[in-house]
PDB file of C-alpha atoms in Angstrom:
ATOM      1  CA  MET A   1     188.363 177.218 221.775  1.00 41.00           C
ATOM      2  CA  GLN A   2     190.827 174.322 221.824  1.00 48.00           C
ATOM      3  CA  GLU A   3     190.155 171.644 219.179  1.00 56.00           C
ATOM      4  CA  ILE A   4     189.011 168.164 220.222  1.00 56.00           C
ATOM      5  CA  PHE A   5     190.913 165.429 218.402  1.00 54.00           C
ATOM      6  CA  SER A   6     189.657 162.018 217.305  1.00 54.00           C
ATOM      7  CA  PRO A   7     189.537 159.163 219.857  1.00 52.00           C
ATOM      8  CA  THR A   8     192.205 157.183 217.986  1.00 58.00           C
ATOM      9  CA  GLN A   9     194.620 160.099 217.801  1.00 54.00           C
ATOM     10  CA  THR A  10     194.060 160.998 221.453  1.00 55.00           C
ATOM     11  CA  GLU A  11     194.662 157.413 222.567  1.00 59.00           C
ATOM     12  CA  ARG A  12     197.918 157.207 220.606  1.00 54.00           C
ATOM     13  CA  TRP A  13     199.085 160.562 221.968  1.00 46.00           C
ATOM     14  CA  SER A  14     198.368 159.451 225.555  1.00 54.00           C
ATOM     15  CA  GLN A  15     200.543 156.386 224.980  1.00 56.00           C
ATOM     16  CA  CYS A  16     203.408 158.195 223.259  1.00 57.00           C
ATOM     17  CA  ALA A  17     203.562 161.597 221.558  1.00 54.00           C
ATOM     18  CA  LEU A  18     206.231 160.346 219.140  1.00 48.00           C
ATOM     19  CA  LEU A  19     204.115 157.298 218.234  1.00 51.00           C
ATOM     20  CA  ASN A  20     201.197 159.591 217.460  1.00 47.00           C
ATOM     21  CA  LEU A  21     203.381 161.807 215.253  1.00 51.00           C
ATOM     22  CA  LEU A  22     204.797 158.839 213.336  1.00 47.00           C
ATOM     23  CA  SER A  23     201.329 157.297 212.886  1.00 58.00           C
ATOM     24  CA  ARG A  24     199.918 160.566 211.528  1.00 57.00           C
ATOM     25  CA  GLU A  25     202.747 160.595 208.973  1.00 50.00           C
ATOM     26  CA  GLY A  26     201.889 157.033 207.925  1.00 59.00           C
ATOM     27  CA  TRP A  27     204.723 155.116 209.612  1.00 51.00           C
ATOM     28  CA  GLU A  28     204.165 151.503 210.704  1.00 57.00           C
ATOM     29  CA  PRO A  29     206.492 148.804 212.153  1.00 55.00           C
ATOM     30  CA  ARG A  30     208.146 146.886 209.320  1.00 54.00           C
ATOM     31  CA  GLU A  31     207.051 143.515 210.730  1.00 56.00           C
ATOM     32  CA  ALA A  32     203.293 143.152 211.213  1.00 54.00           C
ATOM     33  CA  GLY A  33     202.672 142.667 214.933  1.00 60.00           C
ATOM     34  CA  GLN A  34     199.558 141.637 216.823  1.00 72.00           C
ATOM     35  CA  SER A  35     198.368 145.238 217.046  1.00 79.00           C
ATOM     36  CA  LEU A  36     198.284 145.667 213.260  1.00 80.00           C
ATOM     37  CA  LEU A  37     196.793 142.213 212.685  1.00 86.00           C
ATOM     38  CA  GLY A  38     194.091 143.003 215.220  1.00 87.00           C
ATOM     39  CA  ARG A  39     193.293 146.294 213.473  1.00 88.00           C
ATOM     40  CA  LEU A  40     193.044 144.535 210.120  1.00 91.00           C
ATOM     41  CA  ALA A  41     190.652 141.938 211.538  1.00 94.00           C
ATOM     42  CA  GLY A  42     188.597 144.530 213.399  1.00 94.00           C
ATOM     43  CA  GLY A  43     188.389 146.793 210.363  1.00 94.00           C
ATOM     44  CA  ALA A  44     187.298 143.980 208.061  1.00 96.00           C
ATOM     45  CA  PHE A  45     184.698 142.780 210.568  1.00 96.00           C
ATOM     46  CA  ALA A  46     183.373 146.331 210.939  1.00 95.00           C
ATOM     47  CA  VAL A  47     182.939 146.641 207.161  1.00 95.00           C
ATOM     48  CA  GLY A  48     181.080 143.322 207.017  1.00 95.00           C
ATOM     49  CA  THR A  49     178.775 144.088 209.933  1.00 93.00           C
ATOM     50  CA  ALA A  50     178.028 147.543 208.514  1.00 94.00           C
ATOM     51  CA  THR A  51     176.491 145.822 205.483  1.00 92.00           C
ATOM     52  CA  LEU A  52     174.274 143.751 207.770  1.00 89.00           C
ATOM     53  CA  HIS A  53     173.337 146.745 209.891  1.00 89.00           C
ATOM     54  CA  ARG A  54     172.311 148.876 206.916  1.00 88.00           C
ATOM     55  CA  GLY A  55     169.810 146.167 206.067  1.00 83.00           C
ATOM     56  CA  LEU A  56     168.253 146.612 209.511  1.00 79.00           C
ATOM     57  CA  MET A  57     167.638 150.341 209.147  1.00 79.00           C
ATOM     58  CA  GLY A  58     164.037 151.400 209.027  1.00 66.00           C
ATOM     59  CA  GLY A  59     162.911 148.576 211.285  1.00 63.00           C
ATOM     60  CA  ALA A  60     163.688 145.724 208.897  1.00 59.00           C
ATOM     61  CA  SER A  61     164.350 142.351 210.509  1.00 59.00           C
ATOM     62  CA  GLY A  62     164.250 138.646 209.931  1.00 54.00           C
ATOM     63  CA  ALA A  63     166.667 135.785 209.468  1.00 54.00           C
ATOM     64  CA  GLY A  64     165.882 135.623 205.747  1.00 60.00           C
ATOM     65  CA  LEU A  65     167.043 139.198 205.223  1.00 68.00           C
ATOM     66  CA  LEU A  66     170.311 138.588 207.060  1.00 72.00           C
ATOM     67  CA  SER A  67     170.948 135.407 205.079  1.00 75.00           C
ATOM     68  CA  GLU A  68     170.627 137.444 201.901  1.00 83.00           C
ATOM     69  CA  LEU A  69     172.973 140.168 203.174  1.00 88.00           C
ATOM     70  CA  LEU A  70     175.642 137.849 204.607  1.00 92.00           C
ATOM     71  CA  PRO A  71     177.476 137.017 201.326  1.00 94.00           C
ATOM     72  CA  THR A  72     177.639 140.727 200.482  1.00 94.00           C
ATOM     73  CA  GLY A  73     178.977 141.526 203.937  1.00 95.00           C
ATOM     74  CA  GLN A  74     181.635 138.822 203.657  1.00 96.00           C
ATOM     75  CA  ARG A  75     182.612 140.080 200.193  1.00 96.00           C
ATOM     76  CA  ASP A  76     182.897 143.679 201.429  1.00 97.00           C
ATOM     77  CA  ALA A  77     185.039 142.539 204.360  1.00 97.00           C
ATOM     78  CA  ALA A  78     187.350 140.551 202.052  1.00 96.00           C
ATOM     79  CA  ILE A  79     187.752 143.513 199.674  1.00 97.00           C
ATOM     80  CA  TYR A  80     188.606 145.811 202.579  1.00 95.00           C
ATOM     81  CA  LEU A  81     191.135 143.365 203.982  1.00 94.00           C
ATOM     82  CA  GLN A  82     192.841 142.844 200.624  1.00 93.00           C
ATOM     83  CA  SER A  83     193.029 146.524 199.717  1.00 94.00           C
ATOM     84  CA  THR A  84     194.242 147.549 203.177  1.00 90.00           C
ATOM     85  CA  ALA A  85     196.874 144.795 203.239  1.00 89.00           C
ATOM     86  CA  GLU A  86     198.122 145.899 199.820  1.00 89.00           C
ATOM     87  CA  ARG A  87     198.452 149.474 201.057  1.00 85.00           C
ATOM     88  CA  TYR A  88     200.580 148.336 204.003  1.00 83.00           C
ATOM     89  CA  THR A  89     202.672 146.102 201.755  1.00 85.00           C
ATOM     90  CA  ARG A  90     203.398 148.989 199.377  1.00 84.00           C
ATOM     91  CA  ALA A  91     204.541 151.000 202.400  1.00 76.00           C
ATOM     92  CA  GLY A  92     207.091 148.275 203.234  1.00 79.00           C
ATOM     93  CA  VAL A  93     205.249 146.326 205.936  1.00 80.00           C
ATOM     94  CA  VAL A  94     205.849 142.569 205.802  1.00 78.00           C
ATOM     95  CA  LEU A  95     202.528 140.693 205.859  1.00 81.00           C
ATOM     96  CA  ALA A  96     202.692 136.940 205.395  1.00 83.00           C
ATOM     97  CA  SER A  97     200.046 135.380 203.157  1.00 87.00           C
ATOM     98  CA  GLU A  98     199.310 132.886 205.953  1.00 90.00           C
ATOM     99  CA  GLN A  99     198.502 135.758 208.320  1.00 88.00           C
ATOM    100  CA  LEU A 100     196.064 137.339 205.873  1.00 90.00           C
ATOM    101  CA  ALA A 101     194.412 133.995 205.099  1.00 93.00           C
ATOM    102  CA  SER A 102     193.930 133.358 208.822  1.00 94.00           C
ATOM    103  CA  ILE A 103     192.375 136.796 209.346  1.00 94.00           C
ATOM    104  CA  GLN A 104     190.061 136.404 206.357  1.00 95.00           C
ATOM    105  CA  LEU A 105     188.862 133.001 207.580  1.00 96.00           C
ATOM    106  CA  ASP A 106     188.251 134.303 211.109  1.00 96.00           C
ATOM    107  CA  VAL A 107     186.324 137.329 209.846  1.00 97.00           C
ATOM    108  CA  LYS A 108     184.215 135.154 207.541  1.00 96.00           C
ATOM    109  CA  ARG A 109     183.394 132.745 210.383  1.00 95.00           C
ATOM    110  CA  GLY A 110     182.685 135.620 212.750  1.00 94.00           C
ATOM    111  CA  LEU A 111     180.237 137.231 210.337  1.00 94.00           C
ATOM    112  CA  GLU A 112     178.436 133.914 209.799  1.00 92.00           C
ATOM    113  CA  ARG A 113     177.902 133.486 213.520  1.00 89.00           C
ATOM    114  CA  TYR A 114     177.093 137.157 214.103  1.00 89.00           C
ATOM    115  CA  ALA A 115     174.382 137.144 211.426  1.00 87.00           C
ATOM    116  CA  THR A 116     172.476 134.446 213.319  1.00 82.00           C
ATOM    117  CA  TYR A 117     172.684 136.494 216.527  1.00 75.00           C
ATOM    118  CA  THR A 118     171.896 139.974 215.197  1.00 62.00           C
ATOM    119  CA  PRO A 119     168.069 139.837 215.526  1.00 51.00           C
ATOM    120  CA  ARG A 120     168.405 139.166 219.263  1.00 60.00           C
ATOM    121  CA  SER A 121     170.514 142.228 220.105  1.00 70.00           C
ATOM    122  CA  GLY A 122     168.644 144.970 221.921  1.00 81.00           C
ATOM    123  CA  HIS A 123     170.972 147.539 220.367  1.00 86.00           C
ATOM    124  CA  LEU A 124     169.748 146.623 216.877  1.00 84.00           C
ATOM    125  CA  ARG A 125     165.997 146.963 217.341  1.00 82.00           C
ATOM    126  CA  ASP A 126     165.855 150.518 215.986  1.00 86.00           C
ATOM    127  CA  VAL A 127     168.949 151.407 213.930  1.00 88.00           C
ATOM    128  CA  LEU A 128     169.068 155.043 212.789  1.00 90.00           C
ATOM    129  CA  GLY A 129     172.553 155.255 211.289  1.00 91.00           C
ATOM    130  CA  VAL A 130     175.531 153.074 210.336  1.00 94.00           C
ATOM    131  CA  GLU A 131     179.183 154.210 210.295  1.00 91.00           C
ATOM    132  CA  PHE A 132     177.871 157.604 211.323  1.00 85.00           C
ATOM    133  CA  THR A 133     180.416 160.441 211.182  1.00 86.00           C
ATOM    134  CA  ILE A 134     180.206 163.599 213.296  1.00 84.00           C
ATOM    135  CA  PRO A 135     182.982 165.793 211.808  1.00 77.00           C
ATOM    136  CA  ASP A 136     182.287 168.836 213.984  1.00 76.00           C
ATOM    137  CA  ALA A 137     182.788 166.864 217.203  1.00 73.00           C
ATOM    138  CA  GLY A 138     186.430 165.836 216.975  1.00 72.00           C
ATOM    139  CA  LYS A 139     186.158 163.774 213.785  1.00 74.00           C
ATOM    140  CA  CYS A 140     184.071 161.238 215.660  1.00 83.00           C
ATOM    141  CA  ARG A 141     182.613 158.168 213.925  1.00 87.00           C
ATOM    142  CA  VAL A 142     180.280 155.701 215.602  1.00 91.00           C
ATOM    143  CA  ASP A 143     179.471 152.226 214.314  1.00 93.00           C
ATOM    144  CA  LEU A 144     175.751 152.573 215.013  1.00 92.00           C
ATOM    145  CA  LEU A 145     173.223 155.142 216.052  1.00 92.00           C
ATOM    146  CA  SER A 146     170.317 153.454 217.813  1.00 91.00           C
ATOM    147  CA  ARG A 147     167.151 154.492 219.591  1.00 91.00           C
ATOM    148  CA  GLN A 148     166.262 153.057 222.975  1.00 88.00           C
ATOM    149  CA  TRP A 149     162.925 151.363 223.207  1.00 82.00           C
ATOM    150  CA  GLY A 150     160.684 153.023 225.743  1.00 80.00           C
ATOM    151  CA  SER A 151     162.593 156.276 226.275  1.00 85.00           C
ATOM    152  CA  GLY A 152     163.182 156.971 222.568  1.00 89.00           C
ATOM    153  CA  LEU A 153     166.606 158.438 223.356  1.00 92.00           C
ATOM    154  CA  ILE A 154     169.345 158.214 220.716  1.00 94.00           C
ATOM    155  CA  TYR A 155     172.679 156.664 221.689  1.00 94.00           C
ATOM    156  CA  PRO A 156     175.868 155.357 220.013  1.00 94.00           C
ATOM    157  CA  VAL A 157     176.833 151.676 219.797  1.00 95.00           C
ATOM    158  CA  ASP A 158     180.291 150.329 219.082  1.00 94.00           C
ATOM    159  CA  ILE A 159     181.069 146.878 217.643  1.00 93.00           C
ATOM    160  CA  LYS A 160     184.245 145.188 218.884  1.00 94.00           C
ATOM    161  CA  PHE A 161     185.685 141.994 217.385  1.00 95.00           C
ATOM    162  CA  LYS A 162     188.160 139.806 219.283  1.00 94.00           C
ATOM    163  CA  ARG A 163     189.586 136.812 217.473  1.00 94.00           C
ATOM    164  CA  TYR A 164     190.623 135.306 220.815  1.00 93.00           C
ATOM    165  CA  CYS A 165     189.759 136.144 224.416  1.00 93.00           C
ATOM    166  CA  LYS A 166     189.955 133.772 227.375  1.00 92.00           C
ATOM    167  CA  ALA A 167     186.933 133.677 229.661  1.00 92.00           C
ATOM    168  CA  GLU A 168     188.934 134.968 232.646  1.00 94.00           C
ATOM    169  CA  TYR A 169     189.796 138.157 230.727  1.00 93.00           C
ATOM    170  CA  LEU A 170     186.316 138.826 229.357  1.00 94.00           C
ATOM    171  CA  SER A 171     185.081 141.006 232.219  1.00 94.00           C
ATOM    172  CA  LYS A 172     188.175 143.229 232.164  1.00 94.00           C
ATOM    173  CA  THR A 173     187.975 143.519 228.376  1.00 94.00           C
ATOM    174  CA  VAL A 174     184.367 144.705 228.605  1.00 94.00           C
ATOM    175  CA  ASP A 175     185.175 147.182 231.401  1.00 94.00           C
ATOM    176  CA  ASP A 176     188.098 148.620 229.438  1.00 92.00           C
ATOM    177  CA  PHE A 177     185.820 149.321 226.473  1.00 92.00           C
ATOM    178  CA  LEU A 178     182.941 150.744 228.519  1.00 93.00           C
ATOM    179  CA  GLN A 179     185.187 153.178 230.425  1.00 91.00           C
ATOM    180  CA  SER A 180     187.333 154.146 227.441  1.00 90.00           C
ATOM    181  CA  TRP A 181     188.033 157.641 226.161  1.00 88.00           C
ATOM    182  CA  GLN A 182     186.430 156.610 222.865  1.00 90.00           C
ATOM    183  CA  PHE A 183     183.073 155.813 224.478  1.00 92.00           C
ATOM    184  CA  LEU A 184     183.051 159.100 226.402  1.00 91.00           C
ATOM    185  CA  HIS A 185     183.884 160.958 223.198  1.00 90.00           C
ATOM    186  CA  ASN A 186     181.160 159.178 221.205  1.00 92.00           C
ATOM    187  CA  CYS A 187     178.504 159.826 223.826  1.00 92.00           C
ATOM    188  CA  TRP A 188     179.450 163.508 224.108  1.00 91.00           C
ATOM    189  CA  ALA A 189     179.509 163.902 220.303  1.00 91.00           C
ATOM    190  CA  VAL A 190     176.052 162.379 219.818  1.00 92.00           C
ATOM    191  CA  ARG A 191     174.657 164.734 222.454  1.00 90.00           C
ATOM    192  CA  GLN A 192     176.313 167.677 220.682  1.00 88.00           C
ATOM    193  CA  LEU A 193     174.539 166.669 217.480  1.00 88.00           C
ATOM    194  CA  HIS A 194     171.132 165.621 218.788  1.00 89.00           C
ATOM    195  CA  GLY A 195     170.809 167.619 222.013  1.00 87.00           C
ATOM    196  CA  THR A 196     168.137 166.569 224.487  1.00 84.00           C
ATOM    197  CA  VAL A 197     166.845 163.702 222.317  1.00 87.00           C
ATOM    198  CA  ALA A 198     170.178 161.936 222.951  1.00 88.00           C
ATOM    199  CA  GLY A 199     170.822 160.076 226.180  1.00 87.00           C
ATOM    200  CA  HIS A 200     173.945 159.691 228.309  1.00 92.00           C
ATOM    201  CA  SER A 201     174.378 156.039 227.337  1.00 93.00           C
ATOM    202  CA  HIS A 202     176.744 154.098 225.106  1.00 94.00           C
ATOM    203  CA  GLY A 203     176.166 150.562 223.855  1.00 94.00           C
ATOM    204  CA  LEU A 204     178.709 147.818 223.211  1.00 95.00           C
ATOM    205  CA  ILE A 205     178.408 144.655 221.143  1.00 93.00           C
ATOM    206  CA  LEU A 206     181.505 142.529 221.795  1.00 94.00           C
ATOM    207  CA  VAL A 207     182.032 139.586 219.430  1.00 93.00           C
ATOM    208  CA  VAL A 208     184.515 136.922 220.576  1.00 95.00           C
ATOM    209  CA  LEU A 209     185.399 134.219 218.073  1.00 94.00           C
ATOM    210  CA  SER A 210     187.457 131.777 220.148  1.00 93.00           C
ATOM    211  CA  PRO A 211     188.163 129.752 222.203  1.00 94.00           C
ATOM    212  CA  ARG A 212     184.371 129.923 222.569  1.00 91.00           C
ATOM    213  CA  PHE A 213     182.169 132.038 220.324  1.00 91.00           C
ATOM    214  CA  GLY A 214     180.045 134.632 222.054  1.00 91.00           C
ATOM    215  CA  VAL A 215     178.275 137.939 221.413  1.00 90.00           C
ATOM    216  CA  TYR A 216     177.903 140.158 224.459  1.00 91.00           C
ATOM    217  CA  ASP A 217     175.555 143.159 224.717  1.00 90.00           C
ATOM    218  CA  HIS A 218     176.412 145.857 227.253  1.00 93.00           C
ATOM    219  CA  MET A 219     175.366 149.408 228.067  1.00 92.00           C
ATOM    220  CA  VAL A 220     177.101 152.091 230.122  1.00 93.00           C
ATOM    221  CA  GLU A 221     175.413 155.214 231.485  1.00 93.00           C
ATOM    222  CA  PHE A 222     177.584 158.309 231.985  1.00 94.00           C
ATOM    223  CA  ALA A 223     176.583 160.984 234.485  1.00 93.00           C
ATOM    224  CA  PRO A 224     176.113 164.415 232.802  1.00 91.00           C
ATOM    225  CA  GLU A 225     178.882 165.927 234.928  1.00 93.00           C
ATOM    226  CA  VAL A 226     181.282 163.225 233.739  1.00 92.00           C
ATOM    227  CA  LEU A 227     180.700 164.229 230.111  1.00 91.00           C
ATOM    228  CA  THR A 228     181.195 167.879 231.071  1.00 90.00           C
ATOM    229  CA  MET A 229     184.498 167.046 232.744  1.00 90.00           C
ATOM    230  CA  TRP A 230     185.488 164.942 229.736  1.00 85.00           C
ATOM    231  CA  GLU A 231     184.962 167.893 227.377  1.00 87.00           C
ATOM    232  CA  ALA A 232     187.032 170.187 229.599  1.00 86.00           C
ATOM    233  CA  SER A 233     189.839 167.627 229.662  1.00 84.00           C
ATOM    234  CA  ALA A 234     189.649 166.974 225.893  1.00 81.00           C
ATOM    235  CA  ARG A 235     190.022 170.691 225.119  1.00 80.00           C
ATOM    236  CA  GLN A 236     193.197 171.097 227.208  1.00 74.00           C
TER     237      GLN A 236
END
């Protein structure tokens, strides 16, 4: 049976087969562009939020708990950013110190604001797993595994961090995430692992830092036949 590749690799391949080959071999543009800077910010934010989310596992909640976890989350994010930037620099990528300082400040501010919001997110009421990897389903990794209140069904949730997004582009940004190959892959993978106790849904928490801070909860429901067609396409 044809192997299913990771969402990131599949997305790169769909854009350009040569780009995917170069990326797999570790090549990056010499000058850090917006794509790389965005990945650095998103990766650092993901590391910081993972620290907060682990504190919510087992039904824990409360603003006091998040206040205690926030400094650790910010420290983890800063360590990730520094170590990842150093790896790119050793590979020959030019990263200005001003760029890294700007990213670190934005991530720190984003985590501060996100920590005050976290208890109100429906996706975070019953967290089962954080940075959950499903290696036998196309090297899939989901930010969160959550359980829906009422139905009890398990579903994946992805955290997205945008340093800047104008209000007029917000709806399209959300739609692009909800209908992405990555979300289809995650939903299919969770069902492969958990079977009938998993739903056909995928959650999104979109964090926008500026020009106006906002955290947006969304959910998409995929028809079973859509996931079946996705698997057939992914194995081609």
